[in-house]
mmCIF file of C-alpha atoms in Angstrom:
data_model
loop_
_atom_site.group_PDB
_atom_site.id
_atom_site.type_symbol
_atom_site.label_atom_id
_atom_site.label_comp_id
_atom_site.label_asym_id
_atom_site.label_seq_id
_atom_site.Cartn_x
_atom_site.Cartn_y
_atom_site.Cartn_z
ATOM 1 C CA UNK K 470 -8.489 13.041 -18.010
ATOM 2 C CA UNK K 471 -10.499 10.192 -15.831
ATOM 3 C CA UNK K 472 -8.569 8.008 -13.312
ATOM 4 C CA UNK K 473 -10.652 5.264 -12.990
ATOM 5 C CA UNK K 474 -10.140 1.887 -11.217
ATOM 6 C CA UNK K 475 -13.666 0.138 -11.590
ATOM 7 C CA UNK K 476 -14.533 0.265 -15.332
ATOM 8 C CA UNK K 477 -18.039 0.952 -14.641
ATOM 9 C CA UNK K 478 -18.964 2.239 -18.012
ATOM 10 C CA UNK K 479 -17.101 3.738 -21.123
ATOM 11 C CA UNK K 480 -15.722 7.121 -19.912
ATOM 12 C CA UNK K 481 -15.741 10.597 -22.604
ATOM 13 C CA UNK K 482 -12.307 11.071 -21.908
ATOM 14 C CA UNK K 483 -9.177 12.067 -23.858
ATOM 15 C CA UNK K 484 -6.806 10.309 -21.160
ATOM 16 C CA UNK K 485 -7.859 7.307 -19.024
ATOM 17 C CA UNK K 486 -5.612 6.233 -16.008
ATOM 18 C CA UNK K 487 -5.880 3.348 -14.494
ATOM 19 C CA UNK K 488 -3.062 2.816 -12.268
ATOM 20 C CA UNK K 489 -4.128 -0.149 -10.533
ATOM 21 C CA UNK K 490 -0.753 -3.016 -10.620
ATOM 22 C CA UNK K 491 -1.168 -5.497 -13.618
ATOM 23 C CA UNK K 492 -3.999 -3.832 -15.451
ATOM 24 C CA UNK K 493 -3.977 -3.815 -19.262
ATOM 25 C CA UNK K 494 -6.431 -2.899 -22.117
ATOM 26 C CA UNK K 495 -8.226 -6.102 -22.226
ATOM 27 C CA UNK K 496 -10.130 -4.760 -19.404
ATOM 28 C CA UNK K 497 -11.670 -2.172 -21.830
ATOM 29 C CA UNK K 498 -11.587 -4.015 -25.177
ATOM 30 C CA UNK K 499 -15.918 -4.254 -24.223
ATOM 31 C CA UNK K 500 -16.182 -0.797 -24.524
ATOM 32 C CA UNK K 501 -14.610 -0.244 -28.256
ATOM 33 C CA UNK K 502 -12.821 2.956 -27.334
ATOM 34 C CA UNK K 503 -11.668 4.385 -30.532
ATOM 35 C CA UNK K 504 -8.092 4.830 -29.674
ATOM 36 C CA UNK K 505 -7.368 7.597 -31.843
ATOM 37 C CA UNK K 506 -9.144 10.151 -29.210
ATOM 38 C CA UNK K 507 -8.665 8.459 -26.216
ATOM 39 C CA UNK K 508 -5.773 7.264 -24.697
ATOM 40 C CA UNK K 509 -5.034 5.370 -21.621
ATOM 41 C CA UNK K 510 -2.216 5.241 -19.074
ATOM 42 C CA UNK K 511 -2.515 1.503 -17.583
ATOM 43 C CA UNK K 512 -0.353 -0.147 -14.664
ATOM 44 C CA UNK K 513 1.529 0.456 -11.676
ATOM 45 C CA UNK K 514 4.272 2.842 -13.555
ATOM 46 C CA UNK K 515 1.623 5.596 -13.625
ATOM 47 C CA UNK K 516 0.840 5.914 -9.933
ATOM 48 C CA UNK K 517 0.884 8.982 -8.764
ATOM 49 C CA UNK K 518 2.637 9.656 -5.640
ATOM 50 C CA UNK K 519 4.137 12.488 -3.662
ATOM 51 C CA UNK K 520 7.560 13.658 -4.942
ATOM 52 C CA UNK K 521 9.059 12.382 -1.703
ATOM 53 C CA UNK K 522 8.115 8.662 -2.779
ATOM 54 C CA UNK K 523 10.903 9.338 -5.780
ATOM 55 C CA UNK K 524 14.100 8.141 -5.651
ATOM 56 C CA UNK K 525 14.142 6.363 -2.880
ATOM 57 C CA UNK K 526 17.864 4.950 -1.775
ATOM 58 C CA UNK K 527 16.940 1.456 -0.860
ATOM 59 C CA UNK K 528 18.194 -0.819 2.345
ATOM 60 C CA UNK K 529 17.799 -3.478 4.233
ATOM 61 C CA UNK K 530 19.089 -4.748 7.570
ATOM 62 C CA UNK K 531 19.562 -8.096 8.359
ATOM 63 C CA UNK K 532 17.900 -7.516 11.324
ATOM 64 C CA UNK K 533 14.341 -6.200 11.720
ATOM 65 C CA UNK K 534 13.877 -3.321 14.020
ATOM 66 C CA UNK K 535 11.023 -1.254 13.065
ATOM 67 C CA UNK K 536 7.521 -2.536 11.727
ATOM 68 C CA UNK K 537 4.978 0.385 10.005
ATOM 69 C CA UNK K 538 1.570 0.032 10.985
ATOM 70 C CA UNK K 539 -1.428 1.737 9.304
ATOM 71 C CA UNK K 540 -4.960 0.290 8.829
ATOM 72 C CA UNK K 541 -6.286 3.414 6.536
ATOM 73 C CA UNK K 542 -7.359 6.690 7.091
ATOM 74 C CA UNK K 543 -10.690 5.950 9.768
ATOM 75 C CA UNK K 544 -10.004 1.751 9.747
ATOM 76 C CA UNK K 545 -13.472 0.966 9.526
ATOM 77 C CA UNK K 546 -13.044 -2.251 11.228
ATOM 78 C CA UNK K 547 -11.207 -1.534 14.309
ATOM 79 C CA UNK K 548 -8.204 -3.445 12.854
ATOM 80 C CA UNK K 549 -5.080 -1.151 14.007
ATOM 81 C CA UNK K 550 -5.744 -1.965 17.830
ATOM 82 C CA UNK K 551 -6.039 -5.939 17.098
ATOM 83 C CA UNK K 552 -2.885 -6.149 15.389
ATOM 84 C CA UNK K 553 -1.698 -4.513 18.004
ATOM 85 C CA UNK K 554 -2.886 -6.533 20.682
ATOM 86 C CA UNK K 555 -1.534 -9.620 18.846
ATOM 87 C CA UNK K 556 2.746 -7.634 18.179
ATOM 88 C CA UNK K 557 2.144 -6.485 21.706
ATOM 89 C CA UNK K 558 3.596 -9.577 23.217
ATOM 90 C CA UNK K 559 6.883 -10.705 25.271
ATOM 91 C CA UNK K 560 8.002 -12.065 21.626
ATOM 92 C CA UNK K 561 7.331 -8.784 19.388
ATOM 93 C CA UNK K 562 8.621 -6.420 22.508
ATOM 94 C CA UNK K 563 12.704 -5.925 20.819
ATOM 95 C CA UNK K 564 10.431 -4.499 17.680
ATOM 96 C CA UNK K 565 9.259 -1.089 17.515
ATOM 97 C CA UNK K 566 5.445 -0.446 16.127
ATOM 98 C CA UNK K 567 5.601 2.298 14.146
ATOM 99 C CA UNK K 568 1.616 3.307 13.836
ATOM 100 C CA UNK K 569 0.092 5.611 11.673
ATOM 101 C CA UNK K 570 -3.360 6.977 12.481
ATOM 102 C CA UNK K 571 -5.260 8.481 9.963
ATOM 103 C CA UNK K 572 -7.190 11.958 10.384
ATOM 104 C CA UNK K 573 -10.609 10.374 10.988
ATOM 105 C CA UNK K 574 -9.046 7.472 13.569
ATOM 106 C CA UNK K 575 -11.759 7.222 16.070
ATOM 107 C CA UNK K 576 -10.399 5.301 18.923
ATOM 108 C CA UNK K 577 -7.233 7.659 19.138
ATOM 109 C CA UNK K 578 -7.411 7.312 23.325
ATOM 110 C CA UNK K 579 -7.568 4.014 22.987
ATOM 111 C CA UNK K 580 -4.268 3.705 20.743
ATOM 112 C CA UNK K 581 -2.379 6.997 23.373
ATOM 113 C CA UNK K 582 -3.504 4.315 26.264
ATOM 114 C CA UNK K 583 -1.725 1.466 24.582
ATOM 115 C CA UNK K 584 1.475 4.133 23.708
ATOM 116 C CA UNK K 585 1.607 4.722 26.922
ATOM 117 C CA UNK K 586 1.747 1.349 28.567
ATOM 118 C CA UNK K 587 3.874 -0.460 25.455
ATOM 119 C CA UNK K 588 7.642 0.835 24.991
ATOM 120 C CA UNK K 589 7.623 -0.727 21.600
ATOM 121 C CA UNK K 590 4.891 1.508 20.118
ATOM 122 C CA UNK K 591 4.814 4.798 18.844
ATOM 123 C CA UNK K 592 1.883 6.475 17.515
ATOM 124 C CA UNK K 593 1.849 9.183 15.050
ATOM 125 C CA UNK K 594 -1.662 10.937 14.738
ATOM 126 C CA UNK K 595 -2.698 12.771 10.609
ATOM 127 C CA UNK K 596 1.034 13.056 9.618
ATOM 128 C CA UNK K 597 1.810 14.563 6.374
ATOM 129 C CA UNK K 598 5.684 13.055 6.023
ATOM 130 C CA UNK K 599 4.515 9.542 5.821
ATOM 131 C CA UNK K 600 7.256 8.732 3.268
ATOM 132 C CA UNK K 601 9.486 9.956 6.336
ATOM 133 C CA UNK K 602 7.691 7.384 8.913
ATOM 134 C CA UNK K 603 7.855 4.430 6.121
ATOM 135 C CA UNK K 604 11.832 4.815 5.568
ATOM 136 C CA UNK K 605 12.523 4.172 8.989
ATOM 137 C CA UNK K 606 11.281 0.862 8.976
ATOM 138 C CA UNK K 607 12.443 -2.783 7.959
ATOM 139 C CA UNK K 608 8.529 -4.118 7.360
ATOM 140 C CA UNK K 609 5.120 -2.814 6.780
ATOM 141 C CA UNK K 610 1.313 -3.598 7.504
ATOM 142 C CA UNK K 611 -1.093 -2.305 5.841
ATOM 143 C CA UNK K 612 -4.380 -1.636 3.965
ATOM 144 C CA UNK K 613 -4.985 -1.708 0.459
ATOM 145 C CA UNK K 614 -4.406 1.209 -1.400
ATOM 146 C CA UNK K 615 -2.617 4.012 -2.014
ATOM 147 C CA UNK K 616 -0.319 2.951 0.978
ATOM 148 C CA UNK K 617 0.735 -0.117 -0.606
ATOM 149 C CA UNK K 618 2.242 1.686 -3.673
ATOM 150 C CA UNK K 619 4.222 4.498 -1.585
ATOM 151 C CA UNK K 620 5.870 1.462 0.736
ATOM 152 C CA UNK K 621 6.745 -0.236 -2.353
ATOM 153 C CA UNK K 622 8.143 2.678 -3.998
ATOM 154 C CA UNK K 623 10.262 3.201 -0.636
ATOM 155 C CA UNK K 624 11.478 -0.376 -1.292
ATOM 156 C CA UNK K 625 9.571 -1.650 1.943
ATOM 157 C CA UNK K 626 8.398 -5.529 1.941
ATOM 158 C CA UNK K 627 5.064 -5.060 3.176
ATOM 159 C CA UNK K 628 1.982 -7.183 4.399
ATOM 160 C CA UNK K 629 -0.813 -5.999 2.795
ATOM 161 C CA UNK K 630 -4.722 -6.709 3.664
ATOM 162 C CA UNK K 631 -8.314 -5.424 1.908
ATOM 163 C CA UNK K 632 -11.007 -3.156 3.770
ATOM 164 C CA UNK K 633 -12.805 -2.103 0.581
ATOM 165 C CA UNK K 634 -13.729 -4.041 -2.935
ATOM 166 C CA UNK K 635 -11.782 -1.830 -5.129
ATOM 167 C CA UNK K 636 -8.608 -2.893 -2.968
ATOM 168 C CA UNK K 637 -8.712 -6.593 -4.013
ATOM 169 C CA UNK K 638 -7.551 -6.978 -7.275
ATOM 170 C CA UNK K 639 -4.676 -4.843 -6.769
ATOM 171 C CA UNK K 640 -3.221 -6.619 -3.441
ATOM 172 C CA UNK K 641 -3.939 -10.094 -5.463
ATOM 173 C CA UNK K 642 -1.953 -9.219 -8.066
ATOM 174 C CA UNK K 643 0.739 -7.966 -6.295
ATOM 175 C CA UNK K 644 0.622 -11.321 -4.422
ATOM 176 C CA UNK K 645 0.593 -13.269 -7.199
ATOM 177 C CA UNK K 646 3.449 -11.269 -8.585
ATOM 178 C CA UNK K 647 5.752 -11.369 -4.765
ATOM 179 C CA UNK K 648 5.808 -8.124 -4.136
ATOM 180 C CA UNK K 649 3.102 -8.068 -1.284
ATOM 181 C CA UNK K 650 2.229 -11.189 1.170
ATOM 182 C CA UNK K 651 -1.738 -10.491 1.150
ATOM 183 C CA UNK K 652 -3.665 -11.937 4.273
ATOM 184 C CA UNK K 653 -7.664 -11.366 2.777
ATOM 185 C CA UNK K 654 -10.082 -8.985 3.090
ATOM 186 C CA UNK K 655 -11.288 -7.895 6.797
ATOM 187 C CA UNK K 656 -14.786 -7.165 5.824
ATOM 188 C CA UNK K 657 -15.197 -11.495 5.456
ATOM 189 C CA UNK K 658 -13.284 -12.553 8.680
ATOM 190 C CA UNK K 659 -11.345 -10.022 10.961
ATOM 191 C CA UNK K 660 -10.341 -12.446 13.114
ATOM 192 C CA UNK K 661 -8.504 -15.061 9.858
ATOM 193 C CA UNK K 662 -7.265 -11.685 8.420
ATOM 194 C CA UNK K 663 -5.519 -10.949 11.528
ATOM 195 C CA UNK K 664 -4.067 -14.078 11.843
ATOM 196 C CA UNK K 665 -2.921 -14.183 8.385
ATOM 197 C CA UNK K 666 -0.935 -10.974 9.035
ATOM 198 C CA UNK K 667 0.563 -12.065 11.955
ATOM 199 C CA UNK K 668 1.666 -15.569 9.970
ATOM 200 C CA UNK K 669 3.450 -13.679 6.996
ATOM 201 C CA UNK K 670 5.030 -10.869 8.919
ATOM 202 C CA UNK K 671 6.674 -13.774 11.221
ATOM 203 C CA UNK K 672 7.845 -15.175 7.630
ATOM 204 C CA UNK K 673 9.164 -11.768 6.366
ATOM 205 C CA UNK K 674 11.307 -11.015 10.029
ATOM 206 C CA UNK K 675 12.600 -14.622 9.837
ATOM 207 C CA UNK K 676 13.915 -14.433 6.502
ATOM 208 C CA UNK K 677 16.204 -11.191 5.198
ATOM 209 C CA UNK K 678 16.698 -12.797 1.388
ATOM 210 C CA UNK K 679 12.944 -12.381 1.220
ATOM 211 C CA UNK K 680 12.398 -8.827 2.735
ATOM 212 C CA UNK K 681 15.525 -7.824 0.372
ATOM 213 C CA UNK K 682 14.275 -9.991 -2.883
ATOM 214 C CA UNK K 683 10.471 -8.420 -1.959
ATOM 215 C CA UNK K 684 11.508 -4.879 -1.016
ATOM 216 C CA UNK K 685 13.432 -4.528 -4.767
ATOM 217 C CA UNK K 686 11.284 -6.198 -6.653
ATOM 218 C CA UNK K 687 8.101 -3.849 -5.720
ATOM 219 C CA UNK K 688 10.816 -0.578 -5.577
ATOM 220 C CA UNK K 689 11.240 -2.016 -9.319
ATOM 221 C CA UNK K 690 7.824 -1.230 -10.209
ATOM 222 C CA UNK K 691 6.737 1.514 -8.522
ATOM 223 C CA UNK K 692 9.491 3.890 -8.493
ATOM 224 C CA UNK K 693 7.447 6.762 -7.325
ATOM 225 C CA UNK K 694 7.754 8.285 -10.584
ATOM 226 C CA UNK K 695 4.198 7.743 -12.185
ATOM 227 C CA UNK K 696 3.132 11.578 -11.677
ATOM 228 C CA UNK K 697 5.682 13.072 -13.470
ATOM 229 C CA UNK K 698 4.967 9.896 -16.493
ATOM 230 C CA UNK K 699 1.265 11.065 -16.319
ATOM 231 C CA UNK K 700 2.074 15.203 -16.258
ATOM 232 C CA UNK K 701 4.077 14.465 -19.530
ATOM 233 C CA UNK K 702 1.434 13.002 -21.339
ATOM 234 C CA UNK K 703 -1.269 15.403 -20.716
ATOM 235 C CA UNK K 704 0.955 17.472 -21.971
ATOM 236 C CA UNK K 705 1.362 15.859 -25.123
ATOM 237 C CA UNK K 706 -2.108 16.097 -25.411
ATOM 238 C CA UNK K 707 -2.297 19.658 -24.717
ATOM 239 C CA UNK K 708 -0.054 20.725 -27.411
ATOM 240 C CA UNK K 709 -1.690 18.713 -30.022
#
Protein backbone atom coordinates (compact mmCIF):
# COMPACT_ATOMS: atom_id res chain seq x y z
CA UNK A 1 0.00 0.00 0.00
CA UNK A 2 1.43 3.67 -1.17
CA UNK A 3 -0.20 6.88 0.19
CA UNK A 4 0.71 9.22 -2.18
CA UNK A 5 -0.37 12.88 -2.68
CA UNK A 6 1.93 14.10 -5.65
CA UNK A 7 1.49 11.53 -8.47
CA UNK A 8 5.02 11.67 -9.35
CA UNK A 9 5.17 8.49 -11.29
CA UNK A 10 3.07 5.20 -11.58
CA UNK A 11 3.50 3.45 -8.17
CA UNK A 12 3.89 -0.93 -7.98
CA UNK A 13 1.31 -0.98 -5.57
CA UNK A 14 -1.70 -3.19 -4.75
CA UNK A 15 -3.51 -0.20 -2.81
CA UNK A 16 -2.98 3.51 -3.62
CA UNK A 17 -4.32 6.22 -1.14
CA UNK A 18 -4.63 9.38 -1.92
CA UNK A 19 -6.54 11.13 0.63
CA UNK A 20 -6.12 14.54 -0.44
CA UNK A 21 -10.13 16.42 -0.47
CA UNK A 22 -11.67 16.25 -4.07
CA UNK A 23 -9.21 13.93 -5.72
CA UNK A 24 -10.49 11.35 -8.21
CA UNK A 25 -8.97 8.87 -10.77
CA UNK A 26 -8.61 11.25 -13.55
CA UNK A 27 -5.52 12.26 -11.86
CA UNK A 28 -4.05 8.80 -12.74
CA UNK A 29 -5.90 7.89 -15.96
CA UNK A 30 -1.91 8.94 -17.59
CA UNK A 31 -0.52 6.20 -15.95
CA UNK A 32 -2.92 3.20 -17.33
CA UNK A 33 -3.01 1.37 -14.02
CA UNK A 34 -4.55 -1.90 -14.75
CA UNK A 35 -7.21 -1.83 -12.17
CA UNK A 36 -7.56 -5.37 -11.67
CA UNK A 37 -4.21 -5.39 -9.35
CA UNK A 38 -4.24 -2.15 -8.11
CA UNK A 39 -6.69 -0.39 -6.37
CA UNK A 40 -7.00 3.04 -5.05
CA UNK A 41 -8.65 4.71 -2.07
CA UNK A 42 -9.26 8.48 -3.36
CA UNK A 43 -10.77 11.56 -1.31
CA UNK A 44 -11.20 13.03 1.93
CA UNK A 45 -13.34 9.86 3.39
CA UNK A 46 -10.05 7.92 3.61
CA UNK A 47 -8.03 10.22 5.85
CA UNK A 48 -6.56 8.74 8.39
CA UNK A 49 -6.80 10.26 11.69
CA UNK A 50 -6.42 9.43 15.34
CA UNK A 51 -9.39 7.53 16.85
CA UNK A 52 -10.09 10.58 18.99
CA UNK A 53 -10.98 12.64 15.70
CA UNK A 54 -14.15 9.98 15.47
CA UNK A 55 -17.33 10.78 16.44
CA UNK A 56 -17.09 13.96 17.28
CA UNK A 57 -20.48 15.56 19.03
CA UNK A 58 -20.64 18.79 17.19
CA UNK A 59 -21.50 22.57 18.63
CA UNK A 60 -21.50 25.82 18.16
CA UNK A 61 -21.97 28.94 20.27
CA UNK A 62 -23.34 31.91 19.12
CA UNK A 63 -20.70 33.57 20.59
CA UNK A 64 -16.99 33.05 19.86
CA UNK A 65 -14.78 32.50 22.79
CA UNK A 66 -11.86 30.48 21.93
CA UNK A 67 -9.72 30.70 18.60
CA UNK A 68 -7.02 27.52 17.88
CA UNK A 69 -3.86 28.62 16.66
CA UNK A 70 -1.19 26.38 15.05
CA UNK A 71 1.20 27.31 12.18
CA UNK A 72 2.73 23.53 11.79
CA UNK A 73 5.04 21.54 13.50
CA UNK A 74 8.56 24.06 13.21
CA UNK A 75 6.43 27.11 11.14
CA UNK A 76 9.08 27.71 8.85
CA UNK A 77 8.11 31.21 8.35
CA UNK A 78 7.79 32.66 11.69
CA UNK A 79 4.00 32.94 11.11
CA UNK A 80 2.50 31.86 14.71
CA UNK A 81 4.05 35.08 16.45
CA UNK A 82 2.62 37.53 13.56
CA UNK A 83 -0.77 36.37 13.86
CA UNK A 84 -0.34 36.86 17.09
CA UNK A 85 0.85 40.22 17.13
CA UNK A 86 -2.06 41.19 14.82
CA UNK A 87 -5.28 39.05 17.61
CA UNK A 88 -3.17 40.62 20.30
CA UNK A 89 -5.06 43.84 20.25
CA UNK A 90 -7.64 45.89 22.57
CA UNK A 91 -10.32 44.37 19.94
CA UNK A 92 -9.29 40.48 20.01
CA UNK A 93 -8.51 40.78 24.04
CA UNK A 94 -12.45 39.06 25.21
CA UNK A 95 -10.99 36.01 22.84
CA UNK A 96 -8.78 33.45 24.10
CA UNK A 97 -5.69 32.24 21.68
CA UNK A 98 -5.49 28.87 22.01
CA UNK A 99 -1.76 28.12 20.42
CA UNK A 100 -0.31 25.04 19.56
CA UNK A 101 3.46 24.76 19.18
CA UNK A 102 4.83 22.05 17.44
CA UNK A 103 7.91 19.87 18.75
CA UNK A 104 10.51 21.62 16.57
CA UNK A 105 8.95 25.42 17.39
CA UNK A 106 12.05 27.43 17.57
CA UNK A 107 11.11 30.70 19.02
CA UNK A 108 9.29 28.94 22.06
CA UNK A 109 10.71 32.03 24.53
CA UNK A 110 9.53 34.24 22.36
CA UNK A 111 5.80 32.79 22.32
CA UNK A 112 6.23 32.04 26.85
CA UNK A 113 7.20 36.02 26.68
CA UNK A 114 4.05 36.89 24.82
CA UNK A 115 1.95 34.17 27.34
CA UNK A 116 3.12 35.90 29.86
CA UNK A 117 2.31 39.49 29.09
CA UNK A 118 -1.23 38.61 27.05
CA UNK A 119 -4.19 37.15 29.33
CA UNK A 120 -5.87 36.02 26.20
CA UNK A 121 -3.17 33.51 25.15
CA UNK A 122 -2.33 30.24 26.14
CA UNK A 123 0.39 28.25 24.78
CA UNK A 124 0.59 24.60 24.68
CA UNK A 125 4.18 23.28 23.75
CA UNK A 126 4.37 19.19 21.57
CA UNK A 127 0.90 18.12 22.91
CA UNK A 128 -0.30 14.79 22.00
CA UNK A 129 -4.34 15.46 22.82
CA UNK A 130 -4.67 17.98 20.11
CA UNK A 131 -8.20 16.71 19.31
CA UNK A 132 -8.67 17.76 23.12
CA UNK A 133 -7.19 21.49 22.48
CA UNK A 134 -9.34 21.77 19.03
CA UNK A 135 -12.84 20.91 20.84
CA UNK A 136 -12.54 23.66 23.07
CA UNK A 137 -12.67 26.15 20.57
CA UNK A 138 -15.35 28.09 18.39
CA UNK A 139 -12.63 28.87 15.31
CA UNK A 140 -9.38 27.70 14.00
CA UNK A 141 -6.11 28.96 12.17
CA UNK A 142 -4.10 27.01 10.62
CA UNK A 143 -1.62 25.42 8.16
CA UNK A 144 -2.29 23.14 5.51
CA UNK A 145 -2.34 19.71 6.22
CA UNK A 146 -3.08 17.13 8.29
CA UNK A 147 -4.47 19.82 10.79
CA UNK A 148 -7.04 20.95 8.51
CA UNK A 149 -8.71 17.48 8.26
CA UNK A 150 -8.71 16.72 12.21
CA UNK A 151 -10.48 20.43 12.82
CA UNK A 152 -12.89 19.56 10.24
CA UNK A 153 -13.59 16.23 11.50
CA UNK A 154 -14.12 18.00 15.06
CA UNK A 155 -16.70 20.13 13.18
CA UNK A 156 -14.43 23.35 13.66
CA UNK A 157 -14.83 26.27 10.87
CA UNK A 158 -11.35 26.92 10.32
CA UNK A 159 -9.03 29.47 8.40
CA UNK A 160 -6.70 27.66 6.65
CA UNK A 161 -3.27 28.97 4.90
CA UNK A 162 -0.26 27.02 2.71
CA UNK A 163 3.52 26.75 3.91
CA UNK A 164 4.41 23.91 1.52
CA UNK A 165 3.34 23.02 -2.35
CA UNK A 166 1.72 19.81 -1.58
CA UNK A 167 -0.71 21.89 0.79
CA UNK A 168 -2.31 23.91 -2.05
CA UNK A 169 -4.55 21.94 -3.86
CA UNK A 170 -6.10 20.56 -0.90
CA UNK A 171 -6.91 24.04 1.00
CA UNK A 172 -8.22 25.27 -2.66
CA UNK A 173 -10.49 22.77 -2.91
CA UNK A 174 -11.79 22.90 0.29
CA UNK A 175 -12.29 26.64 -0.44
CA UNK A 176 -13.90 26.21 -3.39
CA UNK A 177 -16.11 23.65 -1.77
CA UNK A 178 -16.88 26.19 1.83
CA UNK A 179 -15.54 24.22 4.12
CA UNK A 180 -12.22 26.23 4.70
CA UNK A 181 -11.78 30.23 4.12
CA UNK A 182 -8.08 29.91 2.55
CA UNK A 183 -5.90 33.18 2.84
CA UNK A 184 -2.71 31.95 0.22
CA UNK A 185 0.37 30.53 0.60
CA UNK A 186 3.05 32.29 3.07
CA UNK A 187 6.03 31.28 1.13
CA UNK A 188 4.69 34.24 -1.78
CA UNK A 189 3.71 37.10 0.68
CA UNK A 190 3.71 36.67 4.58
CA UNK A 191 2.67 39.86 5.11
CA UNK A 192 -0.97 39.49 2.38
CA UNK A 193 -1.29 35.97 3.96
CA UNK A 194 -1.51 37.44 7.28
CA UNK A 195 -3.81 39.88 6.42
CA UNK A 196 -5.99 37.57 4.64
CA UNK A 197 -6.34 35.54 7.87
CA UNK A 198 -7.07 38.24 9.91
CA UNK A 199 -9.96 39.42 7.15
CA UNK A 200 -11.81 35.93 7.14
CA UNK A 201 -11.53 35.08 10.78
CA UNK A 202 -13.25 38.69 11.45
CA UNK A 203 -15.97 37.24 8.86
CA UNK A 204 -16.30 33.81 10.62
CA UNK A 205 -16.67 35.61 14.51
CA UNK A 206 -19.17 38.07 12.97
CA UNK A 207 -21.36 35.62 11.52
CA UNK A 208 -22.60 32.24 13.63
CA UNK A 209 -24.88 30.82 10.44
CA UNK A 210 -21.52 30.60 8.73
CA UNK A 211 -19.25 29.03 11.48
CA UNK A 212 -22.39 26.54 12.03
CA UNK A 213 -23.17 26.00 8.03
CA UNK A 214 -18.98 25.66 7.67
CA UNK A 215 -18.28 23.64 10.82
CA UNK A 216 -21.07 20.75 9.49
CA UNK A 217 -20.44 20.82 6.24
CA UNK A 218 -16.50 19.88 6.63
CA UNK A 219 -17.63 17.43 9.92
CA UNK A 220 -19.76 15.94 6.84
CA UNK A 221 -16.80 14.94 5.02
CA UNK A 222 -14.29 14.11 7.17
CA UNK A 223 -15.81 12.24 9.89
CA UNK A 224 -12.60 11.01 11.29
CA UNK A 225 -13.40 7.68 10.16
CA UNK A 226 -11.03 7.18 7.05
CA UNK A 227 -8.54 4.75 9.05
CA UNK A 228 -10.81 2.31 9.96
CA UNK A 229 -12.35 2.65 5.81
CA UNK A 230 -8.64 2.10 4.78
CA UNK A 231 -7.82 -0.95 7.57
CA UNK A 232 -10.92 -2.72 5.97
CA UNK A 233 -9.75 -2.72 2.65
CA UNK A 234 -6.32 -3.94 3.10
CA UNK A 235 -7.92 -6.42 4.54
CA UNK A 236 -9.91 -7.38 1.74
CA UNK A 237 -6.90 -7.57 -0.01
CA UNK A 238 -5.20 -9.71 2.38
CA UNK A 239 -7.66 -12.43 2.31
CA UNK A 240 -7.84 -12.63 -1.36
Amino acid sequence: AYIDDLNMFKYSADLIINYTYNTDMSLYNNWNYNLADTKFLLGSKYIPLRREFSNSIIMYNYEVKKIFITTGGADEYNMLLEILHELCIPKWSKIEKLVIAGKFYEHIAELRALEKCEASVKVYHDISDMAGVMKKCDVAISAGGTTIAELCACGIPTVGFAVAQNQIYGLEAYSKDGIVKYSGDAREDRKQVIDNIVINLEELVGNYNEREQQGRLAHKLIDGNGALRIARKILQIVDK
